[in-house]
Amino acid sequence: MKFLCVDCDKQMAFEERQLPGDGTLAATFKCPTCGRVVAMLTNPMETQLVSSLGVEIGGRTVPEQPFETVRKMVSTGREDAFEEGTGDGGRGKGTPAWSMDAEARLARVPNFVRGMVKRIYADYARERGIAEITPAVMDMARAELGLEGM
Ligand SMILES: [Zn+2]
């Protein structure tokens, strides 16, 4: 997969893979000109993200789809680009609350992927009608979404 730095019009280079500590896997890409770094999480919830970029994973090319939030994240590298809720499509209502324990656990996730990780758990909770995200909910989400062992 490839990312283009919009400001420099340069292809970003694959930099490293990281395990943020909550079981998700992140790959980071860096612009060789300005040093801007973007990160991408690989897990089932992000299939839509991968689709929107038209990249090839596991030998399968997925069709390109419009997904404005992702383009925004990729072009700005902002950690909170996923928290604005524009791509929700109205499939759920209300935003789940975070317990103090869950917030503390989230705080251990590196900055550059925290917004995406938070969004994954929030989507999971919303889809199941869970009003408050606790460490137990996070464990359940990880197990159910297959985020462990990646
Ligand atoms: Zn650049």
PDB file of C-alpha atoms and ligand atoms in Angstrom:
ATOM      1  CA  MET A   1       0.000   0.000   0.000  1.00  0.00           C
ATOM      2  CA  LYS A   2       1.115   3.538  -0.606  1.00  0.00           C
ATOM      3  CA  PHE A   3       0.442   6.946   0.906  1.00  0.00           C
ATOM      4  CA  LEU A   4       1.091  10.223  -0.829  1.00  0.00           C
ATOM      5  CA  CYS A   5       2.109  13.329   1.127  1.00  0.00           C
ATOM      6  CA  VAL A   6      -0.325  15.888  -0.265  1.00  0.00           C
ATOM      7  CA  ASP A   7       1.834  18.883   0.608  1.00  0.00           C
ATOM      8  CA  CYS A   8       4.995  17.553  -1.007  1.00  0.00           C
ATOM      9  CA  ASP A   9       3.417  15.351  -3.692  1.00  0.00           C
ATOM     10  CA  LYS A  10       5.852  12.653  -2.618  1.00  0.00           C
ATOM     11  CA  GLN A  11       5.195   9.006  -1.961  1.00  0.00           C
ATOM     12  CA  MET A  12       5.545   8.207   1.716  1.00  0.00           C
ATOM     13  CA  ALA A  13       7.895   5.424   2.694  1.00  0.00           C
ATOM     14  CA  PHE A  14       6.913   2.517   4.928  1.00  0.00           C
ATOM     15  CA  GLU A  15       8.601   3.183   8.229  1.00  0.00           C
ATOM     16  CA  GLU A  16       7.670   0.672  10.889  1.00  0.00           C
ATOM     17  CA  ARG A  17       5.078  -1.564  12.437  1.00  0.00           C
ATOM     18  CA  GLN A  18       4.053  -1.065  16.016  1.00  0.00           C
ATOM     19  CA  LEU A  19       1.975  -2.909  18.555  1.00  0.00           C
ATOM     20  CA  PRO A  20       0.316  -0.065  20.494  1.00  0.00           C
ATOM     21  CA  GLY A  21      -0.266  -2.326  23.484  1.00  0.00           C
ATOM     22  CA  ASP A  22      -3.943  -2.971  23.117  1.00  0.00           C
ATOM     23  CA  GLY A  23      -3.524  -5.779  20.612  1.00  0.00           C
ATOM     24  CA  THR A  24      -3.971  -3.761  17.442  1.00  0.00           C
ATOM     25  CA  LEU A  25      -1.236  -3.533  14.836  1.00  0.00           C
ATOM     26  CA  ALA A  26      -0.224  -0.247  13.312  1.00  0.00           C
ATOM     27  CA  ALA A  27       1.937   0.501  10.301  1.00  0.00           C
ATOM     28  CA  THR A  28       3.437   3.941   9.910  1.00  0.00           C
ATOM     29  CA  PHE A  29       4.493   5.733   6.761  1.00  0.00           C
ATOM     30  CA  LYS A  30       6.777   8.757   6.605  1.00  0.00           C
ATOM     31  CA  CYS A  31       7.229  11.486   4.000  1.00  0.00           C
ATOM     32  CA  PRO A  32      10.915  11.636   3.024  1.00  0.00           C
ATOM     33  CA  THR A  33      10.639  15.357   2.298  1.00  0.00           C
ATOM     34  CA  CYS A  34       8.817  16.944   5.243  1.00  0.00           C
ATOM     35  CA  GLY A  35       8.928  14.072   7.715  1.00  0.00           C
ATOM     36  CA  ARG A  36       5.159  13.870   8.191  1.00  0.00           C
ATOM     37  CA  VAL A  37       4.084  10.477   9.487  1.00  0.00           C
ATOM     38  CA  VAL A  38       0.742   8.756   9.012  1.00  0.00           C
ATOM     39  CA  ALA A  39      -0.356   5.565  10.699  1.00  0.00           C
ATOM     40  CA  MET A  40      -2.671   2.809   9.645  1.00  0.00           C
ATOM     41  CA  LEU A  41      -4.250   0.173  11.843  1.00  0.00           C
ATOM     42  CA  THR A  42      -4.715  -3.297  10.468  1.00  0.00           C
ATOM     43  CA  ASN A  43      -7.693  -5.073  11.946  1.00  0.00           C
ATOM     44  CA  PRO A  44     -11.137  -6.175  10.749  1.00  0.00           C
ATOM     45  CA  MET A  45     -12.825  -2.900  11.663  1.00  0.00           C
ATOM     46  CA  GLU A  46     -10.544  -1.029   9.319  1.00  0.00           C
ATOM     47  CA  THR A  47     -11.440  -3.039   6.248  1.00  0.00           C
ATOM     48  CA  GLN A  48     -13.470  -0.077   5.097  1.00  0.00           C
ATOM     49  CA  LEU A  49     -10.409   2.144   5.393  1.00  0.00           C
ATOM     50  CA  VAL A  50      -8.372  -0.267   3.333  1.00  0.00           C
ATOM     51  CA  SER A  51     -11.157  -0.443   0.763  1.00  0.00           C
ATOM     52  CA  SER A  52     -11.229   3.316   0.397  1.00  0.00           C
ATOM     53  CA  LEU A  53      -7.538   3.398  -0.385  1.00  0.00           C
ATOM     54  CA  GLY A  54      -7.859   0.715  -3.044  1.00  0.00           C
ATOM     55  CA  VAL A  55      -4.888  -1.165  -1.708  1.00  0.00           C
ATOM     56  CA  GLU A  56      -4.129  -4.817  -2.110  1.00  0.00           C
ATOM     57  CA  ILE A  57      -4.146  -7.035   0.952  1.00  0.00           C
ATOM     58  CA  GLY A  58      -3.571 -10.737   0.936  1.00  0.00           C
ATOM     59  CA  GLY A  59      -3.483 -10.801  -2.847  1.00  0.00           C
ATOM     60  CA  ARG A  60      -7.005  -9.400  -3.146  1.00  0.00           C
ATOM     61  CA  THR A  61      -7.758  -5.981  -4.588  1.00  0.00           C
ATOM     62  CA  VAL A  62     -10.762  -4.296  -3.042  1.00  0.00           C
ATOM     63  CA  PRO A  63     -12.781  -1.715  -4.963  1.00  0.00           C
ATOM     64  CA  GLU A  64     -12.275   1.929  -4.200  1.00  0.00           C
ATOM     65  CA  GLN A  65     -15.040   3.680  -2.276  1.00  0.00           C
ATOM     66  CA  PRO A  66     -15.511   7.260  -1.193  1.00  0.00           C
ATOM     67  CA  PHE A  67     -14.689   7.674   2.478  1.00  0.00           C
ATOM     68  CA  GLU A  68     -14.014  11.314   3.256  1.00  0.00           C
ATOM     69  CA  THR A  69     -12.872  10.819   6.841  1.00  0.00           C
ATOM     70  CA  VAL A  70     -10.040   8.562   5.819  1.00  0.00           C
ATOM     71  CA  ARG A  71      -8.797  10.886   3.127  1.00  0.00           C
ATOM     72  CA  LYS A  72      -8.806  13.649   5.678  1.00  0.00           C
ATOM     73  CA  MET A  73      -6.817  11.560   8.161  1.00  0.00           C
ATOM     74  CA  VAL A  74      -4.309  10.531   5.538  1.00  0.00           C
ATOM     75  CA  SER A  75      -3.810  14.046   4.249  1.00  0.00           C
ATOM     76  CA  THR A  76      -3.515  15.743   7.625  1.00  0.00           C
ATOM     77  CA  GLY A  77      -2.188  12.989   9.863  1.00  0.00           C
ATOM     78  CA  ARG A  78      -4.372  14.301  12.659  1.00  0.00           C
ATOM     79  CA  GLU A  79      -4.887  11.830  15.470  1.00  0.00           C
ATOM     80  CA  ASP A  80      -8.447  12.978  16.071  1.00  0.00           C
ATOM     81  CA  ALA A  81      -9.601  12.840  12.456  1.00  0.00           C
ATOM     82  CA  PHE A  82     -11.587   9.719  13.271  1.00  0.00           C
ATOM     83  CA  GLU A  83     -13.429  11.257  16.171  1.00  0.00           C
ATOM     84  CA  GLU A  84     -15.551  13.717  14.283  1.00  0.00           C
ATOM     85  CA  GLY A  85     -18.173  11.156  13.386  1.00  0.00           C
ATOM     86  CA  THR A  86     -18.802  12.270   9.810  1.00  0.00           C
ATOM     87  CA  GLY A  87     -18.554   8.766   8.375  1.00  0.00           C
ATOM     88  CA  ASP A  88     -21.036   7.174  10.719  1.00  0.00           C
ATOM     89  CA  GLY A  89     -23.912   7.077   8.263  1.00  0.00           C
ATOM     90  CA  GLY A  90     -26.424   7.256  11.085  1.00  0.00           C
ATOM     91  CA  ARG A  91     -26.176   3.581  11.910  1.00  0.00           C
ATOM     92  CA  GLY A  92     -26.081   4.255  15.644  1.00  0.00           C
ATOM     93  CA  LYS A  93     -27.131   6.960  17.974  1.00  0.00           C
ATOM     94  CA  GLY A  94     -25.402   8.345  21.005  1.00  0.00           C
ATOM     95  CA  THR A  95     -21.775   8.149  21.938  1.00  0.00           C
ATOM     96  CA  PRO A  96     -20.787   5.547  24.530  1.00  0.00           C
ATOM     97  CA  ALA A  97     -19.216   6.857  27.727  1.00  0.00           C
ATOM     98  CA  TRP A  98     -15.755   5.763  28.848  1.00  0.00           C
ATOM     99  CA  SER A  99     -15.199   4.511  32.393  1.00  0.00           C
ATOM    100  CA  MET A 100     -12.181   5.902  34.244  1.00  0.00           C
ATOM    101  CA  ASP A 101     -10.398   2.553  33.993  1.00  0.00           C
ATOM    102  CA  ALA A 102     -11.037   2.406  30.268  1.00  0.00           C
ATOM    103  CA  GLU A 103      -9.796   5.989  29.811  1.00  0.00           C
ATOM    104  CA  ALA A 104      -6.627   5.117  31.699  1.00  0.00           C
ATOM    105  CA  ARG A 105      -6.077   2.131  29.475  1.00  0.00           C
ATOM    106  CA  LEU A 106      -6.700   4.186  26.359  1.00  0.00           C
ATOM    107  CA  ALA A 107      -4.146   6.728  27.582  1.00  0.00           C
ATOM    108  CA  ARG A 108      -1.451   4.075  27.249  1.00  0.00           C
ATOM    109  CA  VAL A 109      -2.104   3.811  23.508  1.00  0.00           C
ATOM    110  CA  PRO A 110       0.402   5.921  21.515  1.00  0.00           C
ATOM    111  CA  ASN A 111      -0.897   9.324  20.423  1.00  0.00           C
ATOM    112  CA  PHE A 112      -0.719   8.665  16.733  1.00  0.00           C
ATOM    113  CA  VAL A 113      -3.229   5.819  16.807  1.00  0.00           C
ATOM    114  CA  ARG A 114      -5.311   6.696  19.879  1.00  0.00           C
ATOM    115  CA  GLY A 115      -8.077   8.367  17.895  1.00  0.00           C
ATOM    116  CA  MET A 116      -8.485   5.344  15.655  1.00  0.00           C
ATOM    117  CA  VAL A 117      -8.376   2.876  18.540  1.00  0.00           C
ATOM    118  CA  LYS A 118     -10.956   4.903  20.445  1.00  0.00           C
ATOM    119  CA  ARG A 119     -13.204   4.938  17.403  1.00  0.00           C
ATOM    120  CA  ILE A 120     -12.958   1.156  17.000  1.00  0.00           C
ATOM    121  CA  TYR A 121     -14.086   0.545  20.577  1.00  0.00           C
ATOM    122  CA  ALA A 122     -16.764   3.240  20.382  1.00  0.00           C
ATOM    123  CA  ASP A 123     -18.203   1.721  17.204  1.00  0.00           C
ATOM    124  CA  TYR A 124     -18.152  -1.707  18.790  1.00  0.00           C
ATOM    125  CA  ALA A 125     -20.022  -0.472  21.880  1.00  0.00           C
ATOM    126  CA  ARG A 126     -22.542   1.551  19.877  1.00  0.00           C
ATOM    127  CA  GLU A 127     -23.377  -1.340  17.573  1.00  0.00           C
ATOM    128  CA  ARG A 128     -24.149  -3.512  20.601  1.00  0.00           C
ATOM    129  CA  GLY A 129     -26.009  -0.870  22.586  1.00  0.00           C
ATOM    130  CA  ILE A 130     -23.322  -0.727  25.271  1.00  0.00           C
ATOM    131  CA  ALA A 131     -23.655   2.606  27.103  1.00  0.00           C
ATOM    132  CA  GLU A 132     -20.303   2.579  28.885  1.00  0.00           C
ATOM    133  CA  ILE A 133     -16.951   1.276  27.684  1.00  0.00           C
ATOM    134  CA  THR A 134     -15.031  -0.481  30.442  1.00  0.00           C
ATOM    135  CA  PRO A 135     -11.822  -2.548  30.306  1.00  0.00           C
ATOM    136  CA  ALA A 136     -14.065  -5.636  30.193  1.00  0.00           C
ATOM    137  CA  VAL A 137     -15.820  -4.266  27.095  1.00  0.00           C
ATOM    138  CA  MET A 138     -12.428  -3.532  25.525  1.00  0.00           C
ATOM    139  CA  ASP A 139     -11.336  -7.135  26.163  1.00  0.00           C
ATOM    140  CA  MET A 140     -14.575  -8.422  24.676  1.00  0.00           C
ATOM    141  CA  ALA A 141     -14.159  -6.216  21.591  1.00  0.00           C
ATOM    142  CA  ARG A 142     -10.597  -7.356  21.078  1.00  0.00           C
ATOM    143  CA  ALA A 143     -11.562 -11.008  21.327  1.00  0.00           C
ATOM    144  CA  GLU A 144     -14.596 -10.622  19.066  1.00  0.00           C
ATOM    145  CA  LEU A 145     -12.896  -8.499  16.437  1.00  0.00           C
ATOM    146  CA  GLY A 146      -9.853 -10.733  16.325  1.00  0.00           C
ATOM    147  CA  LEU A 147      -7.501  -7.961  17.381  1.00  0.00           C
ATOM    148  CA  GLU A 148      -5.481 -10.298  19.559  1.00  0.00           C
ATOM    149  CA  GLY A 149      -2.498 -12.085  18.147  1.00  0.00           C
ATOM    150  CA  MET A 150      -2.155  -9.741  15.187  1.00  0.00           C
TER     151      MET A 150
HETATM  152 ZN    ZN B   1       5.769  15.813   2.823  1.00  0.00          ZN
END
